[in-house]
mmCIF file of C-alpha atoms and ligand atoms in Angstrom:
data_model
loop_
_atom_site.group_PDB
_atom_site.id
_atom_site.type_symbol
_atom_site.label_atom_id
_atom_site.label_comp_id
_atom_site.label_asym_id
_atom_site.label_seq_id
_atom_site.Cartn_x
_atom_site.Cartn_y
_atom_site.Cartn_z
ATOM 1 C CA MET O 1 50.597 -11.010 -4.731
ATOM 2 C CA MET O 2 47.222 -12.220 -3.500
ATOM 3 C CA ASN O 3 45.472 -8.927 -4.058
ATOM 4 C CA SER O 4 47.099 -8.142 -7.361
ATOM 5 C CA LEU O 5 46.522 -11.566 -8.893
ATOM 6 C CA PRO O 6 44.945 -10.742 -12.267
ATOM 7 C CA PHE O 7 42.030 -13.186 -12.376
ATOM 8 C CA PRO O 8 40.618 -12.945 -15.941
ATOM 9 C CA ALA O 9 36.916 -12.751 -16.768
ATOM 10 C CA LYS O 10 34.961 -15.942 -16.206
ATOM 11 C CA LEU O 11 31.398 -17.093 -16.721
ATOM 12 C CA ASN O 12 29.410 -17.734 -13.531
ATOM 13 C CA LEU O 13 28.250 -21.286 -14.125
ATOM 14 C CA ALA O 14 29.217 -23.169 -10.946
ATOM 15 C CA MET O 15 27.474 -23.169 -7.581
ATOM 16 C CA ALA O 16 30.381 -21.881 -5.538
ATOM 17 C CA PRO O 17 31.731 -21.593 -2.910
ATOM 18 C CA THR O 18 31.182 -25.300 -2.314
ATOM 19 C CA PRO O 19 30.661 -26.761 1.192
ATOM 20 C CA PHE O 20 33.644 -27.652 3.391
ATOM 21 C CA TYR O 21 33.342 -29.778 6.523
ATOM 22 C CA CYS O 22 34.945 -32.494 8.630
ATOM 23 C CA LEU O 23 34.185 -36.217 8.182
ATOM 24 C CA GLU O 24 33.954 -36.736 11.944
ATOM 25 C CA ARG O 25 33.058 -40.431 12.117
ATOM 26 C CA LEU O 26 35.548 -41.531 9.501
ATOM 27 C CA SER O 27 38.302 -39.470 11.148
ATOM 28 C CA ALA O 28 37.577 -41.096 14.522
ATOM 29 C CA GLN O 29 37.552 -44.587 12.978
ATOM 30 C CA MET O 30 40.866 -44.032 11.235
ATOM 31 C CA GLY O 31 42.527 -42.617 14.349
ATOM 32 C CA GLY O 32 44.738 -40.347 12.246
ATOM 33 C CA PRO O 33 44.426 -36.716 11.219
ATOM 34 C CA ARG O 34 41.001 -35.075 10.998
ATOM 35 C CA ILE O 35 39.755 -35.553 7.424
ATOM 36 C CA TRP O 36 38.027 -32.537 5.889
ATOM 37 C CA ILE O 37 36.170 -32.590 2.601
ATOM 38 C CA LYS O 38 35.690 -29.885 -0.031
ATOM 39 C CA ARG O 39 32.499 -30.775 -1.869
ATOM 40 C CA ASP O 40 33.355 -29.884 -5.456
ATOM 41 C CA ASP O 41 31.035 -32.709 -6.466
ATOM 42 C CA LEU O 42 28.304 -30.133 -5.701
ATOM 43 C CA THR O 43 29.338 -27.463 -8.196
ATOM 44 C CA GLU O 44 26.227 -28.128 -10.342
ATOM 45 C CA CYS O 45 23.819 -30.978 -11.053
ATOM 46 C CA GLY O 46 24.362 -32.375 -14.552
ATOM 47 C CA ALA O 47 27.577 -30.375 -15.018
ATOM 48 C CA SER O 48 28.838 -31.209 -11.500
ATOM 49 C CA GLY O 49 32.438 -31.909 -10.503
ATOM 50 C CA ASN O 50 35.759 -30.187 -11.065
ATOM 51 C CA LYS O 51 35.546 -29.570 -14.819
ATOM 52 C CA ILE O 52 33.030 -26.732 -14.503
ATOM 53 C CA ARG O 53 35.523 -24.600 -12.570
ATOM 54 C CA LYS O 54 38.021 -24.901 -15.418
ATOM 55 C CA LEU O 55 35.360 -24.458 -18.078
ATOM 56 C CA GLU O 56 34.131 -21.199 -16.521
ATOM 57 C CA TYR O 57 37.414 -19.638 -17.641
ATOM 58 C CA THR O 58 37.809 -21.596 -20.885
ATOM 59 C CA LEU O 59 34.291 -20.821 -22.054
ATOM 60 C CA ALA O 60 34.723 -17.112 -21.276
ATOM 61 C CA ARG O 61 37.608 -17.161 -23.767
ATOM 62 C CA VAL O 62 35.530 -19.118 -26.278
ATOM 63 C CA LEU O 63 32.784 -16.464 -26.227
ATOM 64 C CA GLU O 64 35.317 -13.602 -26.321
ATOM 65 C CA ALA O 65 36.838 -15.159 -29.438
ATOM 66 C CA GLY O 66 33.403 -15.369 -31.058
ATOM 67 C CA CYS O 67 33.530 -19.157 -31.392
ATOM 68 C CA ASP O 68 30.287 -21.114 -31.749
ATOM 69 C CA THR O 69 31.378 -24.760 -31.648
ATOM 70 C CA LEU O 70 33.179 -26.740 -28.931
ATOM 71 C CA ILE O 71 35.265 -29.769 -29.847
ATOM 72 C CA THR O 72 36.786 -31.934 -27.155
ATOM 73 C CA SER O 73 37.714 -35.530 -26.427
ATOM 74 C CA GLY O 74 38.034 -38.122 -23.703
ATOM 75 C CA GLY O 75 37.001 -41.584 -22.610
ATOM 76 C CA LEU O 76 33.533 -42.954 -23.296
ATOM 77 C CA GLN O 77 32.566 -42.134 -19.688
ATOM 78 C CA SER O 78 34.447 -38.825 -19.561
ATOM 79 C CA ASN O 79 33.160 -36.416 -16.906
ATOM 80 C CA HIS O 80 34.833 -33.587 -18.789
ATOM 81 C CA CYS O 81 32.963 -34.363 -22.022
ATOM 82 C CA ARG O 82 29.658 -34.601 -20.145
ATOM 83 C CA ALA O 83 30.238 -31.228 -18.459
ATOM 84 C CA THR O 84 31.238 -29.694 -21.814
ATOM 85 C CA ALA O 85 28.134 -31.109 -23.543
ATOM 86 C CA LEU O 86 25.790 -29.679 -20.908
ATOM 87 C CA LEU O 87 27.519 -26.314 -20.526
ATOM 88 C CA GLY O 88 27.706 -25.957 -24.312
ATOM 89 C CA ALA O 89 23.946 -26.517 -24.435
ATOM 90 C CA ARG O 90 23.480 -24.005 -21.611
ATOM 91 C CA LEU O 91 25.341 -21.388 -23.653
ATOM 92 C CA GLY O 92 23.752 -22.254 -26.986
ATOM 93 C CA LEU O 93 27.000 -23.601 -28.485
ATOM 94 C CA LYS O 94 27.319 -26.646 -30.719
ATOM 95 C CA VAL O 95 29.351 -29.471 -29.128
ATOM 96 C CA HIS O 96 31.186 -32.326 -30.827
ATOM 97 C CA LEU O 97 32.780 -35.037 -28.673
ATOM 98 C CA LEU O 98 35.413 -37.519 -29.851
ATOM 99 C CA LEU O 99 35.215 -40.438 -27.452
ATOM 100 C CA ARG O 100 37.578 -43.348 -26.847
ATOM 101 C CA ASP O 101 35.938 -46.712 -26.302
ATOM 102 C CA GLU O 102 37.902 -48.774 -23.802
ATOM 103 C CA GLY O 103 35.317 -51.550 -23.933
ATOM 104 C CA GLY O 104 33.583 -53.101 -20.960
ATOM 105 C CA TYR O 105 30.570 -50.788 -20.973
ATOM 106 C CA ASP O 106 26.902 -51.461 -21.722
ATOM 107 C CA GLU O 107 25.779 -51.172 -25.332
ATOM 108 C CA ILE O 108 22.959 -48.845 -24.318
ATOM 109 C CA PRO O 109 24.314 -45.403 -23.318
ATOM 110 C CA ASP O 110 24.413 -44.867 -19.559
ATOM 111 C CA GLY O 111 26.181 -42.627 -17.056
ATOM 112 C CA ASN O 112 28.056 -39.728 -18.621
ATOM 113 C CA LEU O 113 27.458 -40.936 -22.182
ATOM 114 C CA LEU O 114 23.696 -40.880 -21.674
ATOM 115 C CA LEU O 115 23.922 -37.221 -20.630
ATOM 116 C CA ASP O 116 26.179 -36.416 -23.615
ATOM 117 C CA TYR O 117 23.457 -37.648 -25.953
ATOM 118 C CA LEU O 118 20.704 -36.025 -23.905
ATOM 119 C CA ALA O 119 22.465 -32.654 -24.188
ATOM 120 C CA GLY O 120 22.416 -32.995 -27.966
ATOM 121 C CA ALA O 121 26.166 -33.303 -28.519
ATOM 122 C CA ASP O 122 27.425 -34.795 -31.780
ATOM 123 C CA ILE O 123 29.362 -37.877 -30.749
ATOM 124 C CA SER O 124 32.022 -39.879 -32.606
ATOM 125 C CA ILE O 125 33.193 -43.026 -30.841
ATOM 126 C CA TYR O 126 36.487 -44.683 -31.803
ATOM 127 C CA PRO O 127 38.104 -47.920 -30.657
ATOM 128 C CA LYS O 128 40.892 -47.166 -28.185
ATOM 129 C CA GLU O 129 43.754 -48.165 -30.493
ATOM 130 C CA ARG O 130 42.600 -46.015 -33.400
ATOM 131 C CA PHE O 131 41.861 -43.122 -31.046
ATOM 132 C CA PHE O 132 45.395 -43.079 -29.635
ATOM 133 C CA ARG O 133 46.986 -43.561 -33.066
ATOM 134 C CA GLU O 134 45.013 -40.903 -34.935
ATOM 135 C CA GLN O 135 43.890 -38.529 -32.176
ATOM 136 C CA ASP O 136 45.617 -35.430 -33.576
ATOM 137 C CA GLU O 137 44.367 -35.952 -37.152
ATOM 138 C CA LEU O 138 40.852 -36.730 -35.947
ATOM 139 C CA LEU O 139 40.716 -33.470 -34.004
ATOM 140 C CA VAL O 140 42.096 -31.446 -36.944
ATOM 141 C CA ASP O 141 39.622 -33.100 -39.345
ATOM 142 C CA CYS O 142 36.774 -32.317 -36.981
ATOM 143 C CA GLN O 143 37.763 -28.638 -36.755
ATOM 144 C CA ASN O 144 38.061 -28.415 -40.567
ATOM 145 C CA HIS O 145 34.685 -30.016 -40.974
ATOM 146 C CA TYR O 146 33.060 -27.218 -38.945
ATOM 147 C CA ARG O 147 35.132 -24.457 -40.571
ATOM 148 C CA GLN O 148 33.909 -25.627 -43.980
ATOM 149 C CA GLN O 149 30.374 -25.160 -42.671
ATOM 150 C CA GLY O 150 31.228 -21.559 -41.816
ATOM 151 C CA ARG O 151 31.387 -22.221 -38.084
ATOM 152 C CA LYS O 152 34.096 -21.144 -35.632
ATOM 153 C CA PRO O 153 35.288 -24.151 -33.616
ATOM 154 C CA TRP O 154 37.315 -23.994 -30.369
ATOM 155 C CA LEU O 155 39.296 -27.072 -29.396
ATOM 156 C CA ILE O 156 39.233 -27.743 -25.648
ATOM 157 C CA PRO O 157 42.085 -30.043 -24.545
ATOM 158 C CA VAL O 158 41.443 -33.231 -22.563
ATOM 159 C CA GLY O 159 40.001 -32.312 -19.167
ATOM 160 C CA ALA O 160 40.074 -28.582 -20.065
ATOM 161 C CA SER O 161 43.564 -28.760 -18.574
ATOM 162 C CA ASP O 162 45.649 -25.925 -19.994
ATOM 163 C CA GLY O 163 46.668 -22.400 -19.050
ATOM 164 C CA HIS O 164 43.060 -21.168 -19.143
ATOM 165 C CA GLY O 165 41.648 -23.993 -17.051
ATOM 166 C CA VAL O 166 44.353 -23.532 -14.388
ATOM 167 C CA TRP O 167 42.427 -20.493 -13.080
ATOM 168 C CA GLY O 168 39.567 -22.739 -11.984
ATOM 169 C CA TYR O 169 41.501 -24.334 -9.152
ATOM 170 C CA ILE O 170 43.335 -21.165 -8.266
ATOM 171 C CA GLY O 171 39.812 -19.923 -7.580
ATOM 172 C CA CYS O 172 39.153 -23.022 -5.494
ATOM 173 C CA ALA O 173 42.347 -22.352 -3.499
ATOM 174 C CA ARG O 174 40.992 -18.875 -2.747
ATOM 175 C CA GLU O 175 37.818 -20.513 -1.384
ATOM 176 C CA LEU O 176 39.893 -22.933 0.692
ATOM 177 C CA ARG O 177 41.710 -19.993 2.305
ATOM 178 C CA ALA O 178 38.330 -18.755 3.580
ATOM 179 C CA ASP O 179 37.239 -22.319 4.507
ATOM 180 C CA PHE O 180 40.371 -22.861 6.618
ATOM 181 C CA ASP O 181 39.966 -19.499 8.344
ATOM 182 C CA ARG O 182 36.331 -20.180 9.173
ATOM 183 C CA ALA O 183 37.161 -23.652 10.562
ATOM 184 C CA GLY O 184 40.230 -22.319 12.370
ATOM 185 C CA ILE O 185 42.548 -24.957 10.930
ATOM 186 C CA SER O 186 45.881 -25.074 9.077
ATOM 187 C CA PRO O 187 45.803 -28.385 7.212
ATOM 188 C CA ASP O 188 49.080 -30.100 6.374
ATOM 189 C CA SER O 189 47.975 -31.867 3.191
ATOM 190 C CA ILE O 190 45.420 -31.488 0.416
ATOM 191 C CA PHE O 191 44.660 -34.660 -1.548
ATOM 192 C CA HIS O 192 42.774 -34.925 -4.839
ATOM 193 C CA ALA O 193 42.473 -37.215 -7.856
ATOM 194 C CA THR O 194 44.708 -36.142 -10.739
ATOM 195 C CA GLY O 195 43.954 -37.213 -14.309
ATOM 196 C CA SER O 196 44.878 -34.549 -16.853
ATOM 197 C CA GLY O 197 46.746 -32.246 -14.459
ATOM 198 C CA GLY O 198 44.727 -29.024 -14.564
ATOM 199 C CA THR O 199 43.206 -29.345 -11.126
ATOM 200 C CA GLN O 200 46.613 -30.048 -9.652
ATOM 201 C CA ALA O 201 48.222 -27.156 -11.518
ATOM 202 C CA GLY O 202 45.625 -24.722 -10.163
ATOM 203 C CA LEU O 203 45.738 -26.029 -6.607
ATOM 204 C CA THR O 204 49.543 -26.086 -6.577
ATOM 205 C CA ALA O 205 49.844 -22.469 -7.689
ATOM 206 C CA GLY O 206 46.829 -21.435 -5.613
ATOM 207 C CA ALA O 207 48.198 -23.006 -2.422
ATOM 208 C CA GLN O 208 51.199 -20.710 -2.692
ATOM 209 C CA LEU O 209 49.304 -17.610 -3.840
ATOM 210 C CA PHE O 210 46.780 -17.878 -1.000
ATOM 211 C CA ASP O 211 49.221 -19.091 1.649
ATOM 212 C CA LEU O 212 47.359 -22.315 2.308
ATOM 213 C CA GLY O 213 50.442 -23.722 4.021
ATOM 214 C CA ALA O 214 49.471 -27.231 2.886
ATOM 215 C CA ARG O 215 51.153 -29.660 0.525
ATOM 216 C CA VAL O 216 49.009 -30.455 -2.521
ATOM 217 C CA ILE O 217 49.218 -34.137 -3.416
ATOM 218 C CA GLY O 218 47.769 -35.385 -6.686
ATOM 219 C CA MET O 219 46.691 -39.013 -6.455
ATOM 220 C CA ALA O 220 47.244 -40.392 -9.961
ATOM 221 C CA VAL O 221 44.403 -42.370 -11.559
ATOM 222 C CA CYS O 222 46.403 -43.088 -14.740
ATOM 223 C CA ASP O 223 49.979 -42.440 -15.920
ATOM 224 C CA ASN O 224 52.991 -42.155 -13.628
ATOM 225 C CA GLU O 225 54.559 -39.471 -11.501
ATOM 226 C CA ALA O 226 56.986 -38.302 -14.233
ATOM 227 C CA TRP O 227 54.139 -37.817 -16.714
ATOM 228 C CA PHE O 228 52.131 -35.749 -14.245
ATOM 229 C CA ARG O 229 55.056 -33.583 -13.185
ATOM 230 C CA ASP O 230 55.607 -32.682 -16.849
ATOM 231 C CA LYS O 231 51.952 -32.122 -17.582
ATOM 232 C CA VAL O 232 51.290 -29.983 -14.511
ATOM 233 C CA ARG O 233 54.478 -27.958 -15.144
ATOM 234 C CA ASN O 234 53.462 -27.358 -18.773
ATOM 235 C CA ASP O 235 49.960 -26.232 -17.834
ATOM 236 C CA LEU O 236 51.474 -23.852 -15.274
ATOM 237 C CA ARG O 237 53.938 -22.436 -17.816
ATOM 238 C CA HIS O 238 51.121 -21.904 -20.319
ATOM 239 C CA TRP O 239 49.162 -20.105 -17.578
ATOM 240 C CA ARG O 240 52.148 -17.919 -16.645
ATOM 241 C CA ASP O 241 52.898 -16.977 -20.262
ATOM 242 C CA GLU O 242 49.330 -16.515 -21.446
ATOM 243 C CA TYR O 243 48.340 -14.305 -18.519
ATOM 244 C CA ARG O 244 51.755 -12.794 -17.653
ATOM 245 C CA THR O 245 51.196 -13.672 -14.025
ATOM 246 C CA GLY O 246 54.849 -13.262 -13.111
ATOM 247 C CA VAL O 247 54.643 -16.306 -10.831
ATOM 248 C CA ASP O 248 57.805 -18.425 -10.707
ATOM 249 C CA VAL O 249 56.019 -21.635 -11.601
ATOM 250 C CA ASP O 250 59.236 -23.611 -11.970
ATOM 251 C CA ALA O 251 59.887 -23.118 -8.253
ATOM 252 C CA LEU O 252 56.596 -24.785 -7.276
ATOM 253 C CA ALA O 253 56.842 -28.327 -5.888
ATOM 254 C CA ILE O 254 54.602 -30.719 -7.841
ATOM 255 C CA ARG O 255 53.742 -33.710 -5.633
ATOM 256 C CA VAL O 256 52.262 -36.820 -7.219
ATOM 257 C CA ASN O 257 51.473 -40.171 -5.631
ATOM 258 C CA ASP O 258 51.173 -42.883 -8.301
ATOM 259 C CA LEU O 259 51.022 -45.909 -5.975
ATOM 260 C CA TYR O 260 47.264 -46.407 -6.112
ATOM 261 C CA ILE O 261 46.413 -46.451 -9.828
ATOM 262 C CA GLY O 262 45.657 -50.170 -9.634
ATOM 263 C CA PRO O 263 45.032 -52.123 -12.871
ATOM 264 C CA GLY O 264 44.682 -48.967 -15.007
ATOM 265 C CA TYR O 265 42.544 -45.968 -15.953
ATOM 266 C CA GLY O 266 38.898 -46.626 -15.183
ATOM 267 C CA VAL O 267 39.622 -49.997 -13.600
ATOM 268 C CA ALA O 268 39.535 -50.217 -9.801
ATOM 269 C CA THR O 269 40.409 -52.957 -7.319
ATOM 270 C CA ASP O 270 37.931 -54.526 -4.892
ATOM 271 C CA ALA O 271 39.498 -52.432 -2.130
ATOM 272 C CA VAL O 272 38.445 -49.249 -3.951
ATOM 273 C CA PHE O 273 34.868 -50.538 -4.229
ATOM 274 C CA ASP O 274 35.007 -51.339 -0.491
ATOM 275 C CA THR O 275 35.952 -47.708 0.138
ATOM 276 C CA ILE O 276 32.979 -46.578 -1.975
ATOM 277 C CA ARG O 277 30.659 -48.671 0.213
ATOM 278 C CA GLN O 278 32.354 -47.538 3.427
ATOM 279 C CA LEU O 279 31.945 -43.828 2.627
ATOM 280 C CA ALA O 280 28.360 -44.193 1.396
ATOM 281 C CA VAL O 281 27.290 -46.101 4.527
ATOM 282 C CA GLY O 282 29.410 -44.224 7.031
ATOM 283 C CA GLU O 283 29.207 -40.641 5.806
ATOM 284 C CA GLY O 284 26.477 -40.546 3.144
ATOM 285 C CA LEU O 285 29.190 -39.574 0.683
ATOM 286 C CA VAL O 286 29.231 -40.994 -2.839
ATOM 287 C CA LEU O 287 32.585 -41.523 -4.567
ATOM 288 C CA ASP O 288 33.233 -42.850 -8.079
ATOM 289 C CA PRO O 289 35.558 -45.729 -9.008
ATOM 290 C CA VAL O 290 37.446 -43.881 -11.772
ATOM 291 C CA TYR O 291 38.679 -40.823 -9.845
ATOM 292 C CA SER O 292 37.469 -39.821 -6.402
ATOM 293 C CA ALA O 293 37.333 -43.249 -4.734
ATOM 294 C CA LYS O 294 40.715 -44.284 -6.104
ATOM 295 C CA ALA O 295 42.253 -41.121 -4.702
ATOM 296 C CA PHE O 296 40.334 -41.306 -1.431
ATOM 297 C CA HIS O 297 41.321 -44.937 -0.972
ATOM 298 C CA GLY O 298 44.956 -44.042 -1.582
ATOM 299 C CA MET O 299 44.723 -41.292 1.037
ATOM 300 C CA LEU O 300 43.271 -43.739 3.605
ATOM 301 C CA GLU O 301 46.078 -46.177 2.810
ATOM 302 C CA GLU O 302 48.621 -43.429 3.448
ATOM 303 C CA ILE O 303 47.016 -42.881 6.880
ATOM 304 C CA ARG O 304 47.054 -46.637 7.622
ATOM 305 C CA LYS O 305 50.724 -46.851 6.666
ATOM 306 C CA GLY O 306 51.481 -44.083 9.164
ATOM 307 C CA HIS O 307 52.733 -41.731 6.454
ATOM 308 C CA LEU O 308 50.540 -38.898 7.756
ATOM 309 C CA ASP O 309 51.418 -39.380 11.435
ATOM 310 C CA GLY O 310 51.810 -36.062 13.174
ATOM 311 C CA GLN O 311 49.388 -34.242 10.856
ATOM 312 C CA ASP O 312 46.343 -32.745 12.589
ATOM 313 C CA ASP O 313 44.171 -31.914 9.607
ATOM 314 C CA ILE O 314 44.078 -33.075 6.003
ATOM 315 C CA VAL O 315 41.729 -32.116 3.178
ATOM 316 C CA PHE O 316 40.233 -34.162 0.375
ATOM 317 C CA ILE O 317 38.873 -32.321 -2.665
ATOM 318 C CA HIS O 318 35.868 -34.297 -3.881
ATOM 319 C CA THR O 319 36.107 -33.673 -7.620
ATOM 320 C CA GLY O 320 32.803 -35.391 -8.470
ATOM 321 C CA GLY O 321 32.344 -38.221 -10.964
ATOM 322 C CA LEU O 322 29.025 -39.557 -9.692
ATOM 323 C CA PHE O 323 27.825 -40.463 -13.192
ATOM 324 C CA GLY O 324 30.746 -42.871 -13.558
ATOM 325 C CA LEU O 325 29.461 -45.057 -10.726
ATOM 326 C CA GLU O 326 26.363 -46.560 -12.311
ATOM 327 C CA PRO O 327 28.168 -47.898 -15.416
ATOM 328 C CA GLN O 328 30.324 -49.925 -12.983
ATOM 329 C CA ARG O 329 27.470 -51.261 -10.869
ATOM 330 C CA ARG O 330 28.421 -54.855 -11.701
ATOM 331 C CA GLN O 331 31.938 -54.328 -10.370
ATOM 332 C CA LEU O 332 30.296 -52.907 -7.248
ATOM 333 C CA GLY O 333 28.557 -56.276 -6.814
ATOM 334 C CA PHE O 334 25.129 -55.534 -8.327
ATOM 335 C CA ARG O 335 24.653 -58.263 -10.930
ATOM 336 C CA ARG O 336 20.986 -59.232 -10.690
ATOM 337 C CA PRO O 337 17.603 -57.630 -9.961
ATOM 338 C CA PRO O 338 16.836 -57.019 -6.281
ATOM 339 C CA ARG O 339 14.723 -59.591 -4.483
ATOM 340 C CA ARG O 340 11.042 -58.708 -4.353
ATOM 341 C CA LEU O 341 8.577 -59.770 -1.651
HETATM 342 C C1 PLP E 401 38.716 -35.065 -14.477
HETATM 343 C C2 PLP E 401 38.511 -35.509 -13.090
HETATM 344 C C3 PLP E 401 39.556 -35.489 -12.155
HETATM 345 C C4 PLP E 401 40.953 -35.093 -12.513
HETATM 346 O O1 PLP E 401 41.077 -33.728 -12.759
HETATM 347 P P1 PLP E 401 42.205 -33.247 -13.765
HETATM 348 O O2 PLP E 401 42.178 -31.777 -13.696
HETATM 349 O O3 PLP E 401 41.826 -33.799 -15.106
HETATM 350 O O4 PLP E 401 43.501 -33.832 -13.315
HETATM 351 C C5 PLP E 401 39.292 -35.888 -10.866
HETATM 352 N N1 PLP E 401 38.067 -36.312 -10.505
HETATM 353 C C6 PLP E 401 37.037 -36.367 -11.371
HETATM 354 C C7 PLP E 401 35.733 -36.863 -10.892
HETATM 355 C C8 PLP E 401 37.226 -35.960 -12.693
HETATM 356 O O5 PLP E 401 36.202 -36.026 -13.549
#
């Protein structure tokens, strides 16, 4: 199966393979399994994080289809929209983003939104309620608007999570196979933040296809376990049907942990901010409060609760999100200018 897996054409946009190493000090402090990290926050600079792996496949399809305009949507601080804006610019495509304003952010664009504007994307921002109520119509209207101008739009789903995007993390699973071999380990668990399901779908299928021998556990940052199981299953079915992969996706176990979402999407507890500080100070590793730190914190809690007792090695996929940190600097405790001498 491994050798005959029909990977489709992709664009080479990401800096991969990404680094893989052990967080020695943290592992010793925790006294549990050795904690390894896959640095998918290093896939690019502006377009860094997990979305670029999915977009390498999606955008190959976009170009094949002769489309010239990308339309996608997400939260005001969406990493996916930022990656799409920058990669669209890199490829000379027009990009239109429909963003959902959850409130609580600065009036002046910062973080991901700043980069969206910088990359020249057209941006429409809607209040959360209207966005959820009219999302489908808004996206159809946007596509029609560009068609009337004689353009060929391609609608990328939230997070680029669909049958095309699934390939991105199957590719990452292939890298992990080589990473594990080089390190001489057989990890028991692979943890990562799950938000729109595409990363989890790819890793779940990839873990089986490349015999990783590890359980893939999506740490939910929004929505519950049932929602994710459905979403991941649907992305996998789309992948199977679209690419005739012949993989029995319904037999794959989809494992979701929804115990550490906290107050809601984009809102983290003080404990999550403590974990951000702990990893920055202790390992020089920067996590973000929306995705990676929430998931990482949940994984550490699982170790503390003894749920991973008996496991020798576990892996955390750092999916990026750096640009989401600065917009939450107040929650991190930075509320006034630093003292000057
Ligand atoms: C989008 C995102 C995720 C979640 O990936 P999905 O494929 O949408 O589930 C995790 N971490 C970061 C930093 C992200 O931007």
